[in-house]
Short mmCIF file of C-alpha atoms in Angstrom, two decimals:
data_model
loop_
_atom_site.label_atom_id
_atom_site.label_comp_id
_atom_site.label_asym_id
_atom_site.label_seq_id
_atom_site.Cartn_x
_atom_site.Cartn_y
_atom_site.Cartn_z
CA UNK A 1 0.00 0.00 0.00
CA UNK A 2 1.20 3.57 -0.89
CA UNK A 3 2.04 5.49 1.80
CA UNK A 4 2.06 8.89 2.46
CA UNK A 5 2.86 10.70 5.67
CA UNK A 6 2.88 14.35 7.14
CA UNK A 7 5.19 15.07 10.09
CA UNK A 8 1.89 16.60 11.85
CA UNK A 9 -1.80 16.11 12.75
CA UNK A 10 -2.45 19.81 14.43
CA UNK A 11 -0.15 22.20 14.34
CA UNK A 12 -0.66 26.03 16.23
CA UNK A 13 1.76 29.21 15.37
CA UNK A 14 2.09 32.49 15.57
CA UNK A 15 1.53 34.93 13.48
CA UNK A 16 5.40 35.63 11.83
CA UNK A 17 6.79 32.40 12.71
CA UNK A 18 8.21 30.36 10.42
CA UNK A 19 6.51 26.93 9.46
CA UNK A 20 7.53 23.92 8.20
CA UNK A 21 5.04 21.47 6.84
CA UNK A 22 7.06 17.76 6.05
CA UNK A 23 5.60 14.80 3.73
CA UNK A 24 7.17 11.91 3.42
CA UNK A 25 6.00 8.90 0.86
CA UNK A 26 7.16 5.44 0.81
CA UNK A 27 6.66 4.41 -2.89
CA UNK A 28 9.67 5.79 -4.50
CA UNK A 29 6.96 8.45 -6.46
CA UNK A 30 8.45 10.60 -9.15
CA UNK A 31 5.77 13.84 -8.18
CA UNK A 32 5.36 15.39 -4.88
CA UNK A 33 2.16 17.70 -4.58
CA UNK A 34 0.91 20.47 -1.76
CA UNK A 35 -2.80 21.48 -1.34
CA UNK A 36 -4.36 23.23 0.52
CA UNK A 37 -8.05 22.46 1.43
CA UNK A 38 -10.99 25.26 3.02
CA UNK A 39 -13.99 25.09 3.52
CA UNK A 40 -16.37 25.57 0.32
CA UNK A 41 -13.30 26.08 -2.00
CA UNK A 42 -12.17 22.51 -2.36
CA UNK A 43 -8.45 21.60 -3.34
CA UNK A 44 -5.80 24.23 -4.17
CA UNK A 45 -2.50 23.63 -5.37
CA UNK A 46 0.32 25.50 -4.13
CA UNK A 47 2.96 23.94 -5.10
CA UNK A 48 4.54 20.92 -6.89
CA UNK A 49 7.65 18.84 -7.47
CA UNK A 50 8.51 15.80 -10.39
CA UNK A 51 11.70 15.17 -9.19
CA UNK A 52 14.38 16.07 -6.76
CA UNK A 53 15.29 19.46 -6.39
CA UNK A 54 12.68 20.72 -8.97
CA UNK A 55 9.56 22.77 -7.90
CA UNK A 56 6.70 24.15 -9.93
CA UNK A 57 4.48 26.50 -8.82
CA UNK A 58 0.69 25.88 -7.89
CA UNK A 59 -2.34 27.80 -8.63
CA UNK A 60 -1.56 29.64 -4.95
CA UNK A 61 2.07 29.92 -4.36
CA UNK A 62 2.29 33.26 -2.25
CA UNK A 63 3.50 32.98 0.92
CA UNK A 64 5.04 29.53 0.45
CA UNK A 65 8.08 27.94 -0.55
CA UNK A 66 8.88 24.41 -0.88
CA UNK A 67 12.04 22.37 -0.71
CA UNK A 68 12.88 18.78 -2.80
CA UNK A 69 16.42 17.16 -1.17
CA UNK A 70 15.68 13.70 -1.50
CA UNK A 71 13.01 11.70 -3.84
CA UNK A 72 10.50 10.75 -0.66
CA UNK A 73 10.64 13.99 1.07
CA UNK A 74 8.40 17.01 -0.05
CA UNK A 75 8.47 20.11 2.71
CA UNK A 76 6.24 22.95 2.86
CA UNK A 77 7.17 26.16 4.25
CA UNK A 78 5.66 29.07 5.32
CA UNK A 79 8.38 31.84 5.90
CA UNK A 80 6.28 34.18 7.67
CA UNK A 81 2.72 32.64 8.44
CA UNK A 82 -0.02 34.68 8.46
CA UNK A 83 -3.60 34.30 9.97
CA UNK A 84 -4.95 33.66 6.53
CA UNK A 85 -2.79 30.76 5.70
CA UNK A 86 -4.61 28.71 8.39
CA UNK A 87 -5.79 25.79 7.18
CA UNK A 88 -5.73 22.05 5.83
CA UNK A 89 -2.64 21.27 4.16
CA UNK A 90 -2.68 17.81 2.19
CA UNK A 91 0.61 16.12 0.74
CA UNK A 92 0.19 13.75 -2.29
CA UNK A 93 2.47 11.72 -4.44
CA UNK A 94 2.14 10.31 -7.73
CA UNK A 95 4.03 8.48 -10.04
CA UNK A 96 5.09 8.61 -13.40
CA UNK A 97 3.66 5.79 -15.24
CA UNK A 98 0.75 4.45 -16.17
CA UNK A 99 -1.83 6.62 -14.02
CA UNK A 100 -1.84 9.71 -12.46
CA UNK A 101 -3.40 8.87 -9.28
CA UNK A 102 -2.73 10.91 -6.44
CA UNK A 103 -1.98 9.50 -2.99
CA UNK A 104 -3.08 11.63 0.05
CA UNK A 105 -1.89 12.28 3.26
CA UNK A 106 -3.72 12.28 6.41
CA UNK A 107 -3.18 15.98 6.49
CA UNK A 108 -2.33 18.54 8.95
CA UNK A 109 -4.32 21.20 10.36
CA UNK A 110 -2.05 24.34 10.71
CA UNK A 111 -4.24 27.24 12.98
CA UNK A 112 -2.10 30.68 12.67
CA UNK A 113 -2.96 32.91 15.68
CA UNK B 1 -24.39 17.07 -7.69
CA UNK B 2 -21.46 19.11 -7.62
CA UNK B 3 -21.32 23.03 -7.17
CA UNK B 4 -18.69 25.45 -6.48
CA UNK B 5 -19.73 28.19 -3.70
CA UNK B 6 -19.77 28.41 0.08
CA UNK B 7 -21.59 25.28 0.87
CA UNK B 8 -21.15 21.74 0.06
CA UNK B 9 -23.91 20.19 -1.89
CA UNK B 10 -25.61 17.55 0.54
CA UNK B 11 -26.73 13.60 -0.32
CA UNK B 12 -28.82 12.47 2.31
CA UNK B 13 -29.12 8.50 1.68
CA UNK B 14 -31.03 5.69 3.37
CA UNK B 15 -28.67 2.71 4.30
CA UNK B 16 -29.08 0.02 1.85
CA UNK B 17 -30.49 2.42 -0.78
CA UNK B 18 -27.99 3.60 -3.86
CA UNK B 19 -26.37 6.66 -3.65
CA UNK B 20 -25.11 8.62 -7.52
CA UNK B 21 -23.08 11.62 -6.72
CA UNK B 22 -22.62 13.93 -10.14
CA UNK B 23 -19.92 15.89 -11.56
CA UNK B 24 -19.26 18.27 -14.50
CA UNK B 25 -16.00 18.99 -15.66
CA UNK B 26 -14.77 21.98 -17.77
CA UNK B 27 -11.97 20.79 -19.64
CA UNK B 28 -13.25 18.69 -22.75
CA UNK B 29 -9.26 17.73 -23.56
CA UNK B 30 -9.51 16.31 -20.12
CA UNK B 31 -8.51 12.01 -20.48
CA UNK B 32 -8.87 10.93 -17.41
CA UNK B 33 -10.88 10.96 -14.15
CA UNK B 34 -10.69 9.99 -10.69
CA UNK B 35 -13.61 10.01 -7.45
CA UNK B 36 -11.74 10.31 -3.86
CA UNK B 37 -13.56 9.92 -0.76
CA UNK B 38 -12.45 11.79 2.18
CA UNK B 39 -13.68 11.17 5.89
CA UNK B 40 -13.74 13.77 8.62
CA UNK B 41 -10.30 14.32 9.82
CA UNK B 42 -8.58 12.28 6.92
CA UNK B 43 -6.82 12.84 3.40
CA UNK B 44 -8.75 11.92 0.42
CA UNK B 45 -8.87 8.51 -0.73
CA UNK B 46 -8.53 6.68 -4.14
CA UNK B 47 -11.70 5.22 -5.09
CA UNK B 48 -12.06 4.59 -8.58
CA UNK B 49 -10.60 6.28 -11.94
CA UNK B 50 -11.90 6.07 -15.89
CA UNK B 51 -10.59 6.92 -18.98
CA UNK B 52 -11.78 8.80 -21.40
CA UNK B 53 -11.84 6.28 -24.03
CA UNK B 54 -14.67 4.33 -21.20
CA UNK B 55 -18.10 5.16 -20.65
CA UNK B 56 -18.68 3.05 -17.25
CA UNK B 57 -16.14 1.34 -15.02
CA UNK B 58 -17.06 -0.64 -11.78
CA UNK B 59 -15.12 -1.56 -8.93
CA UNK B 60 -16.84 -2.86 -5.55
CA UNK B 61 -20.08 -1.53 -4.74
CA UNK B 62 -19.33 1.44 -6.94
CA UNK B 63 -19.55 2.34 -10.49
CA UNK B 64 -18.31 5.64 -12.61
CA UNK B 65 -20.17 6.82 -15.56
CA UNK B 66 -18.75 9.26 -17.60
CA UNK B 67 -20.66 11.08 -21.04
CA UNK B 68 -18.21 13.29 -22.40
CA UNK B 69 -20.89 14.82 -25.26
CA UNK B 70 -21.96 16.58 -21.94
CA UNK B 71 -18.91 16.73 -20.00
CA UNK B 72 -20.58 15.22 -16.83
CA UNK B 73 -19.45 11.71 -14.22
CA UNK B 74 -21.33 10.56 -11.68
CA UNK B 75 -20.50 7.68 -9.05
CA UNK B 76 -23.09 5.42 -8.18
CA UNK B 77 -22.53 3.68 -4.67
CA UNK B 78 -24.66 0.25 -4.18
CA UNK B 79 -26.57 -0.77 -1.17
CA UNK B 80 -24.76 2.29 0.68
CA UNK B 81 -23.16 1.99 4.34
CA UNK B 82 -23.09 4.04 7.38
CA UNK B 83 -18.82 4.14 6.48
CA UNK B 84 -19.95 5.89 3.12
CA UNK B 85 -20.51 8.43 4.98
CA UNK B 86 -18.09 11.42 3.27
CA UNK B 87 -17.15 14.16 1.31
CA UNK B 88 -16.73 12.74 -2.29
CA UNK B 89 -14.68 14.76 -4.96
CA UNK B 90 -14.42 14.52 -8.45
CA UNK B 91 -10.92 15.08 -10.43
CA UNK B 92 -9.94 16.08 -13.49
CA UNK B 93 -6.49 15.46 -14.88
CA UNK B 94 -5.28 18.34 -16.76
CA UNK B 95 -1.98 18.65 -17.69
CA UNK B 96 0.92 17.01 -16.93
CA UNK B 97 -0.80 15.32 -14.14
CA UNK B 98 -2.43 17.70 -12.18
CA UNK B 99 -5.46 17.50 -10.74
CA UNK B 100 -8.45 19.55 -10.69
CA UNK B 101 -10.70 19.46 -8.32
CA UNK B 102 -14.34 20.04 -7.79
CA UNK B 103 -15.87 21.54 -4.73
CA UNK B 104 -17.12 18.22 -3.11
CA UNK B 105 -20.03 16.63 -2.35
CA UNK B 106 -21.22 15.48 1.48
CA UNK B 107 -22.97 12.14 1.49
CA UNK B 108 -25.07 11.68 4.79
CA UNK B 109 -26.00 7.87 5.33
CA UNK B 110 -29.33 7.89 7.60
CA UNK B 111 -30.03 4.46 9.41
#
């Protein structure tokens, strides 16, 4: 079974700090994917990754960054979090093949006070 | 059916009757679909995909439909569960393998 796991459930910062969302997936997957998920606006993309190293940005990249180093690690980072950026965050990986099913995360729920 | 907007459409379903949750998608280039299911508190889970070059694909207890003339899916859920119980999405893969998603739909499983 694919697996795909964020470093945290529930997660509470401050306003300014600096945030690190990590992903890890155990199914050597090519593409690396962050979302974002709020209530009535479904899925957004912020950023994404097919390989190590290389990023793409989402359909909502401000106010994020991301970093690649090794093939099964995907981090998220919010350099200087705001109240506005609380929310869902969902990890996914995919691989390059025949389908381009996306695995999930269990997610973590970031609150920015 | 689907809908984008502040509230999640709502399927309130007897157990043991079917359930068909519907979806439209905008991009006609689009070849290939997938439904997730996601449960309160967890990430969205694989549930069943179709090509375009399909019109119906079943797995267990479920079934996809997809009419491209009108650019609509639907999943249809047999003899539905209390653990159907969910927020079921519809996805779109545009290009290069992203998704797009649509807003959701809540199914509600009454005993």
């Amino acid at each position: 079974d694919v697996k795909v796991t964020q470093s945290s459930r529930y997660l509470v910062k401050r306003t300014g700090e600096k945030v690190f969302l990590e992903c890890v997936q155990d199914m050597d997957h090519e593409n690396m994917f962050w979302y974002r998920q709020d209530p009535g606006l479904g899925l957004r993309l912020i950023y994404f990754s097919y390989d190590v190293k290389m990023k793409e940005k989402g359909d909502i990249p401000e106010g994020y960054s991301v970093s690649r180093e090794k093939k099964e690690r995907f981090s998220l980072i919010l350099e200087s979090a705001s109240t506005n950026q609380t929310s869902m965050y969902l990890c996914a990986s995919s691989s390059t093949g025949t389908t381009d099913t996306q695995y999930f995360g269990p997610g973590t729920r970031l609150t920015v006070l | 059916g689907e809908s984008v907007g502040l509230h999640l459409p709502t399927l309130s379903v007897q157990e043991g009757d079917n359930s068909i949750i519907n979806c439209a998608y905008s991009n006609s280039a689009s070849d290939y679909f997938i439904w997730y299911k996601q449960e309160s508190g967890k990430g969205p889970q694989f549930i069943i995909d179709i090509r375009s070059n399909m019109d119906k694909r079943q797995g267990q207890r479920v079934t996809v439909l997809l009419n491209k003339t009108v650019k609509h899916l639907s999943l249809q859920i047999a003899a539905t569960q209390p653990g159907d119980s969910a927020v079921y999405f519809c996805a779109e893969v545009s290009s290069w393998g992203k998704l797009q998603f649509g807003a959701g739909t809540q199914v509600v499983v009454t005993p």
